[in-house]
Short mmCIF file of C-alpha atoms and ligand atoms in Angstrom, two decimals:
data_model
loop_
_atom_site.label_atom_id
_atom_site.label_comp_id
_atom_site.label_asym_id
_atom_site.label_seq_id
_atom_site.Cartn_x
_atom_site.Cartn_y
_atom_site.Cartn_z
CA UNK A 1 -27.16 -11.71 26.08
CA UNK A 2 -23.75 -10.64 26.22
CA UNK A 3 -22.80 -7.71 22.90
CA UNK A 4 -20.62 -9.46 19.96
CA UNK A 5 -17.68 -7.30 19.34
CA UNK A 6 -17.77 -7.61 15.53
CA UNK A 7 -20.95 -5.15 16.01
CA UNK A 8 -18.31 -2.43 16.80
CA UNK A 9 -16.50 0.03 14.54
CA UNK A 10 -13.90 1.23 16.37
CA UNK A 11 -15.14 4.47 18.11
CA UNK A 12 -18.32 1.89 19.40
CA UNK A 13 -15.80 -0.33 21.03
CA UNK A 14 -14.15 2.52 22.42
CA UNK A 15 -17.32 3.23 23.99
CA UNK A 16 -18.04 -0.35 25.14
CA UNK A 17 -14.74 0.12 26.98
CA UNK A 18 -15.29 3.04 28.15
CA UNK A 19 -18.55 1.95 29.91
CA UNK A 20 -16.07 -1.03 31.63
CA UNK A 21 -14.39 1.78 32.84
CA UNK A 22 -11.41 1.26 30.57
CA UNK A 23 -9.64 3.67 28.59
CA UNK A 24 -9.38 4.22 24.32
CA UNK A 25 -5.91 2.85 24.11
CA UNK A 26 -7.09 -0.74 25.26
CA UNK A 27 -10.53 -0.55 22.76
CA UNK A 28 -7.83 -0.24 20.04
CA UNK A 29 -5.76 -3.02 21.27
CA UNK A 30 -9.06 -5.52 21.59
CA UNK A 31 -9.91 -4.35 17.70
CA UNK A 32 -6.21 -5.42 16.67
CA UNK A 33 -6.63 -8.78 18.41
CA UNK A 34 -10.02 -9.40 16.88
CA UNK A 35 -9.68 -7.70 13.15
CA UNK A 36 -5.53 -8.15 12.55
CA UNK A 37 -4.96 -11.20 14.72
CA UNK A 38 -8.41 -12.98 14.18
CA UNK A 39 -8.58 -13.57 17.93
CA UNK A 40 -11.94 -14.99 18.77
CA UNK A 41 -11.05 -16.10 22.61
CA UNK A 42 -9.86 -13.32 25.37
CA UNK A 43 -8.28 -15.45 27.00
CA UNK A 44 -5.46 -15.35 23.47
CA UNK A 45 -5.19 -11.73 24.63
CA UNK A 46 -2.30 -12.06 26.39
CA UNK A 47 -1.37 -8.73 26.71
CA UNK A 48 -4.72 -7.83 28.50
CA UNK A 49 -4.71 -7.49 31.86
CA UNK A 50 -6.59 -10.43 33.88
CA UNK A 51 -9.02 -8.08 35.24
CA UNK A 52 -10.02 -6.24 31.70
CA UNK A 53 -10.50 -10.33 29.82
CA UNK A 54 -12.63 -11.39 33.31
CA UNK A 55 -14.89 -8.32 32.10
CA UNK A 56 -14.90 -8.87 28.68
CA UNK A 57 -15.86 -13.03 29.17
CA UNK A 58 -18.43 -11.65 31.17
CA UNK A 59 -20.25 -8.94 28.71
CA UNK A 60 -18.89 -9.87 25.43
CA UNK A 61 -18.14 -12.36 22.54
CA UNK A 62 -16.97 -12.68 19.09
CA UNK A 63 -19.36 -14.34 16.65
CA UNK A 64 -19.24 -14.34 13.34
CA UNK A 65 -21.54 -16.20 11.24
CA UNK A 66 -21.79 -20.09 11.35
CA UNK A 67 -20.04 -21.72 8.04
CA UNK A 68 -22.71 -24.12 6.29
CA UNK A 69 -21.04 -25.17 3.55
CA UNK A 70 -17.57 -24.26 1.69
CA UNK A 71 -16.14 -25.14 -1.84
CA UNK A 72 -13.60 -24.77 -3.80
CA UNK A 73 -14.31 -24.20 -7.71
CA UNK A 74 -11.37 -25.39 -10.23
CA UNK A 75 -10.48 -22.01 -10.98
CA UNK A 76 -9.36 -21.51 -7.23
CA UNK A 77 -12.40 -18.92 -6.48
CA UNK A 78 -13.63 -20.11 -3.10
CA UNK A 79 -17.63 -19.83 -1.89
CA UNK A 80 -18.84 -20.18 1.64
CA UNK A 81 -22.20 -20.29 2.71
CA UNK A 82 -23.27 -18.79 6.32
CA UNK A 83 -26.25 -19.37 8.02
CA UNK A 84 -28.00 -16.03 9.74
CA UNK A 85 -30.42 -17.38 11.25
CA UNK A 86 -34.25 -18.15 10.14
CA UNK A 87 -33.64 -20.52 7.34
CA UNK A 88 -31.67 -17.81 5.88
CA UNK A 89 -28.46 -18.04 4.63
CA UNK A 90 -25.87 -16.21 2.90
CA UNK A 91 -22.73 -16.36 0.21
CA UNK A 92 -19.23 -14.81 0.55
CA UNK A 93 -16.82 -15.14 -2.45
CA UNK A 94 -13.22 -15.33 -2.07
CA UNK A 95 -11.41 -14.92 -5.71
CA UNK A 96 -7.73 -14.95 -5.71
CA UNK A 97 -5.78 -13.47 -8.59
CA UNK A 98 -2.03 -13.03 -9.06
CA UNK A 99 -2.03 -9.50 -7.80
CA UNK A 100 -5.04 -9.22 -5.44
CA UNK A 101 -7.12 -11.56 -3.71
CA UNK A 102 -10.68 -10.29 -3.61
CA UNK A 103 -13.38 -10.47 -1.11
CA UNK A 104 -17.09 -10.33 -2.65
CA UNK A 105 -19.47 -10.26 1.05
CA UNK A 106 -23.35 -9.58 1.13
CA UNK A 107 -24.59 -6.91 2.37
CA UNK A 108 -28.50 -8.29 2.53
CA UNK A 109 -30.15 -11.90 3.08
CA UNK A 110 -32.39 -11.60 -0.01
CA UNK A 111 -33.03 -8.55 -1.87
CA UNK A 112 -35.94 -6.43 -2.15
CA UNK A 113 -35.17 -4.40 -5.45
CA UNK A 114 -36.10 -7.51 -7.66
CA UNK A 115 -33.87 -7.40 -10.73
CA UNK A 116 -34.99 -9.72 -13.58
CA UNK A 117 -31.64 -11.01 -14.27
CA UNK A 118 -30.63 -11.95 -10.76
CA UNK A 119 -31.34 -14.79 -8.46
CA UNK A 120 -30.81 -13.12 -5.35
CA UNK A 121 -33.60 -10.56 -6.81
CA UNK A 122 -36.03 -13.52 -7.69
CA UNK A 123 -35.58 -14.90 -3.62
CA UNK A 124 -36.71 -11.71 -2.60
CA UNK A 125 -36.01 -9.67 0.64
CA UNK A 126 -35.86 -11.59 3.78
CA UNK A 127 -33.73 -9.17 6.14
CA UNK A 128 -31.28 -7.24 6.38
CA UNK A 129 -27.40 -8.34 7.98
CA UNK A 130 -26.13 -6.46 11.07
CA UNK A 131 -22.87 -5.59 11.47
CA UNK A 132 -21.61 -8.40 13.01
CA UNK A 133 -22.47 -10.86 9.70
CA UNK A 134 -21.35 -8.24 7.14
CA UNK A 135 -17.85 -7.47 8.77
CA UNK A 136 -17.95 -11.60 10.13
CA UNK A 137 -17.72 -12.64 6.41
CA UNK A 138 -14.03 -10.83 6.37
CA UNK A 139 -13.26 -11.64 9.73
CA UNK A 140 -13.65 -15.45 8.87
CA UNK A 141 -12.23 -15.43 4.82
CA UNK A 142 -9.29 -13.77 5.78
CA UNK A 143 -8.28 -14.93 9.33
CA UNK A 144 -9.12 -18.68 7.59
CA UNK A 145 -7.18 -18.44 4.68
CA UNK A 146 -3.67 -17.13 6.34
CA UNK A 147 -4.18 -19.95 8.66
CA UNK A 148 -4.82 -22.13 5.82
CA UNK A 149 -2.05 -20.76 3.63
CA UNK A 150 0.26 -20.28 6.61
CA UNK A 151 1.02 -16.95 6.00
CA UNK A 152 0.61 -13.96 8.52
CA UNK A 153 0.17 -11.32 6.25
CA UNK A 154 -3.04 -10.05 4.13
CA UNK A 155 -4.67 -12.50 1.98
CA UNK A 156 -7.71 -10.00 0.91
CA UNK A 157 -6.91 -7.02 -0.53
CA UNK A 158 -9.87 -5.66 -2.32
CA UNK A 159 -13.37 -6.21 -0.93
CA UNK A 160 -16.27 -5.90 -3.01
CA UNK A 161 -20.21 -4.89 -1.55
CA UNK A 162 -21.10 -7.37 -4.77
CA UNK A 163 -22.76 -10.10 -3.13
CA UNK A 164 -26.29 -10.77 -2.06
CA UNK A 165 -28.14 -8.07 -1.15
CA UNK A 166 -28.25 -3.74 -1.86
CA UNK A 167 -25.63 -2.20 0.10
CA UNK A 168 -27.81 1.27 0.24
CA UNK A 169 -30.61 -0.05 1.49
CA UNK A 170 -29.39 -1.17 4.48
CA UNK A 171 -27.25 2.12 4.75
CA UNK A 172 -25.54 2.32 8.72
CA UNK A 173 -24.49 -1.45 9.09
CA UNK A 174 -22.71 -1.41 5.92
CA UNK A 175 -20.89 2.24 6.27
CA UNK A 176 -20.11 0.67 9.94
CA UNK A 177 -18.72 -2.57 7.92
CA UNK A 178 -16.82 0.11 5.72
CA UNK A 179 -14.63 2.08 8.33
CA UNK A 180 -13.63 -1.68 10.01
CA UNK A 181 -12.51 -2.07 6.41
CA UNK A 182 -10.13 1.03 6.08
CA UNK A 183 -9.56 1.51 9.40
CA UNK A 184 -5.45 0.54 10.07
CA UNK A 185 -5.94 -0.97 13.19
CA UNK A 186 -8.68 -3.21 11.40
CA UNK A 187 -7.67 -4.07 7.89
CA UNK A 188 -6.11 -1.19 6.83
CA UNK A 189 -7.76 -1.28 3.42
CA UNK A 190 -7.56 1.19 0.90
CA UNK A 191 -10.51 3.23 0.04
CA UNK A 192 -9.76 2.22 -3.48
CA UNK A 193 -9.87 -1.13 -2.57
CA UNK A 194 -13.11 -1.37 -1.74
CA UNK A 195 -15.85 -0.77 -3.94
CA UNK A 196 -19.68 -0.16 -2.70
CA UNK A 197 -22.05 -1.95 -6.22
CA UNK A 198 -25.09 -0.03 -6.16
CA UNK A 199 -28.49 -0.18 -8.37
CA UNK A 200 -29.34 3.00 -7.68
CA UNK A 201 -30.22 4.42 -4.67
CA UNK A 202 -29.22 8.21 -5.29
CA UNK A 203 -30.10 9.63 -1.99
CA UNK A 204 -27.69 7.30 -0.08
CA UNK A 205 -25.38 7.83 -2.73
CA UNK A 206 -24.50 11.37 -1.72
CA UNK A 207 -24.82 9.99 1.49
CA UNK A 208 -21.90 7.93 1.51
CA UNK A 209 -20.43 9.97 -0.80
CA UNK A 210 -20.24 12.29 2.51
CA UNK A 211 -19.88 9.36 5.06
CA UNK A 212 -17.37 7.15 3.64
CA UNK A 213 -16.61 7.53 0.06
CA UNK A 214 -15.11 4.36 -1.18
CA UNK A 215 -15.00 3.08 -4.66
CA UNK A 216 -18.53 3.01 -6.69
CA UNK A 217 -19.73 0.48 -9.25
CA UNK A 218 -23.32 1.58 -10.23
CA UNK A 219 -25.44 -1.46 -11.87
CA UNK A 220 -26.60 0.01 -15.28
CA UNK A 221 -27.97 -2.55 -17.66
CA UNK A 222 -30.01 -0.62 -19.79
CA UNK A 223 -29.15 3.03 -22.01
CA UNK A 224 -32.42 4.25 -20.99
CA UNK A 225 -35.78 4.50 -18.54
CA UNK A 226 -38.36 2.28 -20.84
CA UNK A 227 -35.76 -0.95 -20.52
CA UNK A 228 -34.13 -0.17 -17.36
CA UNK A 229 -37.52 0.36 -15.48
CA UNK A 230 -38.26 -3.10 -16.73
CA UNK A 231 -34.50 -4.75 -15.86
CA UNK A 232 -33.96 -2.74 -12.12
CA UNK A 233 -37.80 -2.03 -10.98
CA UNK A 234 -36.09 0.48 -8.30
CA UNK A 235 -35.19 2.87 -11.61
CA UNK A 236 -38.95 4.19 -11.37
CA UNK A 237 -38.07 5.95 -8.22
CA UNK A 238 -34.75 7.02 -9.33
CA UNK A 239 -34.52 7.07 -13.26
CA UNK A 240 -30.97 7.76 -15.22
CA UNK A 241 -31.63 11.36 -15.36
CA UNK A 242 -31.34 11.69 -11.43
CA UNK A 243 -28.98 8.63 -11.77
CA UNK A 244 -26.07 9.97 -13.69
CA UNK A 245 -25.81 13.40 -11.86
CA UNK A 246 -25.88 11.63 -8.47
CA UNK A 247 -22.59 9.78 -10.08
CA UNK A 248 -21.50 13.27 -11.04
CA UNK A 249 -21.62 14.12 -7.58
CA UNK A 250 -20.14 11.46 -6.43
CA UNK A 251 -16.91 11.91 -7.94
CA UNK A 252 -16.22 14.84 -6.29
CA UNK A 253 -15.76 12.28 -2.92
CA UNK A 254 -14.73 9.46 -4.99
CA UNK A 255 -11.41 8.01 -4.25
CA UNK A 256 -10.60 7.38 -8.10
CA UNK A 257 -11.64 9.65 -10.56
CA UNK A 258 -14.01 7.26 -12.75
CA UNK A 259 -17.05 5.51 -11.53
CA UNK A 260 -17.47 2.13 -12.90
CA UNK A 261 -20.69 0.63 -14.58
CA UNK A 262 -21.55 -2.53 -14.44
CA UNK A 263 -24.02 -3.82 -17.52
CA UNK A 264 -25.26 -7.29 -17.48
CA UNK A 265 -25.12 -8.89 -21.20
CA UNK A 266 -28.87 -10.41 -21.92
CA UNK A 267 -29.61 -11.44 -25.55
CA UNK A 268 -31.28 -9.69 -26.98
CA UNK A 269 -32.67 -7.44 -24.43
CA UNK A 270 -29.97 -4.81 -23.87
CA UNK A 271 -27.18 -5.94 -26.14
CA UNK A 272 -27.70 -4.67 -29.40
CA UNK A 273 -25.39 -2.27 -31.50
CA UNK A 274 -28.33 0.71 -30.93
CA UNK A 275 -28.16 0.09 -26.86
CA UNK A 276 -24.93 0.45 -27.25
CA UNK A 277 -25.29 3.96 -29.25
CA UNK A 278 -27.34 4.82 -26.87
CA UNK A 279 -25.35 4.12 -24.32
CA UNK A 280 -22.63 6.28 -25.58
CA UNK A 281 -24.97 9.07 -26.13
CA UNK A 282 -26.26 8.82 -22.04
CA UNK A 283 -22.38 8.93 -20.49
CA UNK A 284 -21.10 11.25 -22.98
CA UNK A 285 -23.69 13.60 -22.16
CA UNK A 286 -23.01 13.65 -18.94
CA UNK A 287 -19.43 14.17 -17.80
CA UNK A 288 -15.74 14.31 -19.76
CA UNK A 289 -14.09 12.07 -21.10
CA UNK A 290 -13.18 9.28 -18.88
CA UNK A 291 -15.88 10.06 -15.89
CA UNK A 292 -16.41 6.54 -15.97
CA UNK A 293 -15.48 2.75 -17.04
CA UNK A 294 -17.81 0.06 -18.30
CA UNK A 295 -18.01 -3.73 -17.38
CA UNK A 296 -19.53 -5.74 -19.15
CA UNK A 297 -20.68 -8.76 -17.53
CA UNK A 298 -21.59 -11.92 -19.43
CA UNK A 299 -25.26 -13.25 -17.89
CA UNK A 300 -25.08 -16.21 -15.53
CA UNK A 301 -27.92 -17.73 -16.52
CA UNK A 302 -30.35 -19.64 -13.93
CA UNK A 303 -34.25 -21.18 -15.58
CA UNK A 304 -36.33 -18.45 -13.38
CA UNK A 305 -34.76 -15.83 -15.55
CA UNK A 306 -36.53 -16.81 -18.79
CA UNK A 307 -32.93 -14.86 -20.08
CA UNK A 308 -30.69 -15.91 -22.00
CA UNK A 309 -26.68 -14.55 -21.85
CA UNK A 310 -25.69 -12.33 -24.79
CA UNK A 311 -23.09 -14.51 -27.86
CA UNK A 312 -20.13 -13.94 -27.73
CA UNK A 313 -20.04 -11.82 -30.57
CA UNK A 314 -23.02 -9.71 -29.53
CA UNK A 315 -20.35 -8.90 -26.37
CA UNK A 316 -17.39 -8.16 -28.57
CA UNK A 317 -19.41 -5.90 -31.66
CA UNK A 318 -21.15 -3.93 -28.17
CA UNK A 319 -17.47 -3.95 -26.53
CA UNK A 320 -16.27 -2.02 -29.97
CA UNK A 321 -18.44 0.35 -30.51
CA UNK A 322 -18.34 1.84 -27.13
CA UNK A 323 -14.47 1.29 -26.30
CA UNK A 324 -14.46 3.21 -30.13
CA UNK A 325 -16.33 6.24 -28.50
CA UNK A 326 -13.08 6.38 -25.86
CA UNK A 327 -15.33 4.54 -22.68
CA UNK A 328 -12.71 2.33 -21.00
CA UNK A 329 -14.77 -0.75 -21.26
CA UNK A 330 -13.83 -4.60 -20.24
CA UNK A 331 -15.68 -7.56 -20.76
CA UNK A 332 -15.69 -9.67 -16.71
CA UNK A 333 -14.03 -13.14 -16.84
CA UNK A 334 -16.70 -15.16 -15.04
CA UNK A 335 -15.43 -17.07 -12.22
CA UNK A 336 -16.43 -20.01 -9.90
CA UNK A 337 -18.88 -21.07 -12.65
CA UNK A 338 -18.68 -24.42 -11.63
CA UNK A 339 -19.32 -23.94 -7.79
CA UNK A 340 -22.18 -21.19 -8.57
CA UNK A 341 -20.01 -18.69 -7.01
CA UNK A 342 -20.46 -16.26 -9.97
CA UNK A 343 -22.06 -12.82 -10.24
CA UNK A 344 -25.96 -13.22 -9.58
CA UNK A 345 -26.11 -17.00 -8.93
CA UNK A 346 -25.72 -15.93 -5.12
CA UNK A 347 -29.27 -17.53 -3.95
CA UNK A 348 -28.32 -18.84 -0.22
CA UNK A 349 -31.35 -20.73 -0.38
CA UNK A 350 -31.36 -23.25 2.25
CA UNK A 351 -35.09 -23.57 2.93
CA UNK A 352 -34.21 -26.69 2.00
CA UNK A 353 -31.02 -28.04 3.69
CA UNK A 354 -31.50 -31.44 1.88
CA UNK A 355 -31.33 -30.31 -1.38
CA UNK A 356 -28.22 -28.13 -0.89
CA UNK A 357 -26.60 -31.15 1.13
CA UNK A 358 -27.04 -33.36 -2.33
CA UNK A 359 -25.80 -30.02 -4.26
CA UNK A 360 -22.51 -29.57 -1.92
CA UNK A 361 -22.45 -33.30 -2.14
CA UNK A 362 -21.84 -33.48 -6.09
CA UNK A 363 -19.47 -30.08 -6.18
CA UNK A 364 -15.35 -30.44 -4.67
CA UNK A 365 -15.48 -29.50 -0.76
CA UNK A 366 -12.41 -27.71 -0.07
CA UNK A 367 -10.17 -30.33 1.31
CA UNK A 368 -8.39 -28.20 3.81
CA UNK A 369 -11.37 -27.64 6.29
CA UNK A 370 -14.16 -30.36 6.47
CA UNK A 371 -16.49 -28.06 8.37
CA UNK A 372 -19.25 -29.98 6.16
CA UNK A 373 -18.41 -33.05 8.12
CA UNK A 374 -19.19 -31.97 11.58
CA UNK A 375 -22.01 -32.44 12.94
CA UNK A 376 -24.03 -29.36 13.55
CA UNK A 377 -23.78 -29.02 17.17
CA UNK A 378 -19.81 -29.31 16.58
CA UNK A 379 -19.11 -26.40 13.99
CA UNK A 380 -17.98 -23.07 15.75
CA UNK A 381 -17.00 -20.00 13.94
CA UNK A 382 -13.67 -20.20 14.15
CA UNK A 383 -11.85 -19.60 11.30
N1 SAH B 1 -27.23 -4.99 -5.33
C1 SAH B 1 -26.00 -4.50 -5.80
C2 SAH B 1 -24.83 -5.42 -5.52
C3 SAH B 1 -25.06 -6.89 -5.65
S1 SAH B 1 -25.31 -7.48 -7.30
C4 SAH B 1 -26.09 -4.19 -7.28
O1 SAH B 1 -27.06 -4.56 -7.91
O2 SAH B 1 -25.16 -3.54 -7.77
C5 SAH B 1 -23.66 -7.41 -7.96
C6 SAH B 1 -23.59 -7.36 -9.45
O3 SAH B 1 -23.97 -8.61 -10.03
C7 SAH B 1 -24.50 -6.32 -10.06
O4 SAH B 1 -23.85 -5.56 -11.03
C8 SAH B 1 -25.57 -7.16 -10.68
O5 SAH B 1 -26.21 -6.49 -11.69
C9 SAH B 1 -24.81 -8.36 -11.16
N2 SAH B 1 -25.65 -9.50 -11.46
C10 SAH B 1 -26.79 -9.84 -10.83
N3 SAH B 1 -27.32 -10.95 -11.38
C11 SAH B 1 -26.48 -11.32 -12.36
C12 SAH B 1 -26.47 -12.43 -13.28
N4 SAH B 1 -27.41 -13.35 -13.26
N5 SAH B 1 -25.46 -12.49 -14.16
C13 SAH B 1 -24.49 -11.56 -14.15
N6 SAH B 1 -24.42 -10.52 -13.30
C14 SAH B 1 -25.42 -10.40 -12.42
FE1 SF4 B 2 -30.62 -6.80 -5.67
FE2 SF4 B 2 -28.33 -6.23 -6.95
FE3 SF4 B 2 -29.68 -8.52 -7.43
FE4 SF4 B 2 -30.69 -6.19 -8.26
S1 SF4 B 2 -28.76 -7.14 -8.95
S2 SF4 B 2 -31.82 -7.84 -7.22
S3 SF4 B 2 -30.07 -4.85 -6.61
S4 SF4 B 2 -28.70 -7.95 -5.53
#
């Protein structure tokens, strides 16, 4: 089994090389051909000596993970579905805006905090992704899309830890994912430019708040313990108290000075004008003015919920009342509705390839790749 260089950050290629017998400087100029250039062959590495690709063919490949499925919703977002393995399968978003294009990649196959609201949460945990399929989903959006696009410069600029899975609870293969991410010979993003989405996991919080501190978006939901233990089960081992000064602590590493919340909109159940009173009430009471900004997220609704997303004007009277208490606050324009591709509808269920195959079948397959129409044996990972 020979090691997949997409495992390596790159001080772990560096020591790859070093156990060829080959010094830094050429580590760094394999992770430019793989992350910048998308290079998947050594044999493209032209600028490799002979000797150094021989070794490489020999103990090493580059494998992201194998492309299932890919579509295109109306609204331009873009949602592929990889297979890891197993039966299991997961979903990378691409949404492209006029300013940024953003990357949302999974961090988990399944998820084991079990969130009433969210589909991923209702599959449960199978495993967690190494390395290799977290930083593969970036590898293969962006290295496909400037080939697509024919352009050779950055397509993703922001990547978001907002897909399937909990980021902190599979801790070292995502911080390893992370500093592929900022690193300039990788992608040279910013560290504002990436945001870690987190329900809650304080002690890995400070953790990465000492590790890698990128850009936080804590999942909230809920103004206080009775509702939230009930909405994120993983609050009854970390409740708001412990919650909101881990955030605190946070900023002190932060990149940007505000953490953001996210708060999924359920009728009824957390979107009434005394939530949002309360709400005020729990950030005010725990840092200045501005310490944080709120999203509001309209539910995405799918039958196991038993939910129901909050009206319209349930969203805008909340919206008011905290935005009136000075909390930056924005209501999220859903995206990829059509495709599934939105916030929470992330199920990678393919348990059952037949039923997906009649799903892709009835939804737009992006016309510039038919990876759907090979035959299994055929697709590669190239992008
Ligand atoms: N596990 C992490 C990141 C993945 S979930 C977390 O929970 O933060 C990414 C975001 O999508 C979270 O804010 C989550 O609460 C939200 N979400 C989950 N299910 C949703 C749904 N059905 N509708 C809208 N947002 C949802
Ligand atoms: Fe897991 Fe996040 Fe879904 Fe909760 S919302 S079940 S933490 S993926």
């Amino acid at each position: 089994m020979t090691a997949n260089l997409l495992d390596y950050d790159l001080d772990g290629l560096a020591a790859f090389c070093e156990r060829l017998g080959e010094k830094r400087f050429r580590a760094t100029q394999l992770f430019r051909w793989i992350h910048q250039k998308g290079a998947a062959q050594f044999d493209d590495m032209t600028d490799l000596a002979k000797s150094l690709r021989e070794k490489l063919r020999t103990t090493a490949h580059i494998q992201a993970p194998v492309v299932l499925s890919q579509h295109i919703s109306s609204d331009g977002t873009i949602k592929w579905l990889f297979d890891v393995g197993g039966g299991n399968a997961i979903e990378t978003v691409f949404i492209p805006e006029d300013d940024r294009g953003t990357l949302c990649v999974s961090s988990q196959a399944g998820c084991a905090v079990g969130c009433r609201f969210c589909s991923t949460g209702h599959q449960g945990f199978s495993r967690n992704l190494n390395p290799a399929e977290i930083i593969g989903q970036l590898w293969f959006a962006e290295h496909f899309l400037r080939k697509h696009l024919g352009v050779d410069e950055r397509v993703i600029s922001n990547v978001v830890m907002m897909g399937m899975g909990e980021p902190l609870q599979n801790y070292q293969p995502v911080v390893q994912s992370l500093r592929v991410m900022l690193d300039d010979h990788g992608y040279g993003l910013s560290r504002r430019r990436v945001t870690v989405s987190t329900s809650g996991v304080v002690p890995k919080m400070d953790r990465l708040g000492q590790d890698c501190p990128v850009a936080l978006a804590v999942s909230l939901h809920a103004p206080n313990d009775v509702l939230r233990d009930n909405l994120v089960p993983l609050n009854r081992s970390y409740p708001l108290q412990e919650l909101m000064q881990a955030c605190q602590r946070y900023l002190a590493f932060a990149p940007r000075d505000f953490i953001t919340f996210e708060y999924c909109m359920l009728d009824g159940v957390n979107d009434t004008a005394v939530h949002a009173a309360e709400l005020v009430q729990l950030i005010q009471s725990h840092g200045k003015q501005g310490w944080c900004k709120l999203n509001l997220i309209p539910f995405n609704p799918f039958p196991a919920s038993g939910l129901k997303r909050s009206s319209n004007a349930a969203v805008q009277a909340f919206s008011k009342i905290v935005s009136d208490a000075g909390i930056i606050t924005t209501v999220r324009k859903t995206r990829g509705d059509d495709i599934d591709a939105a916030c929470g509808q992330l199920a990678g269920d393919v348990q059952d390839r037949t039923a997906v195959g009649k799903r892709i079948a009835k939804q737009r397959t992006f016309v510039l790749t038919p990876v759907f129409d090979a035959p299994e044996s055929q697709r590669d990972n190239q992008p």
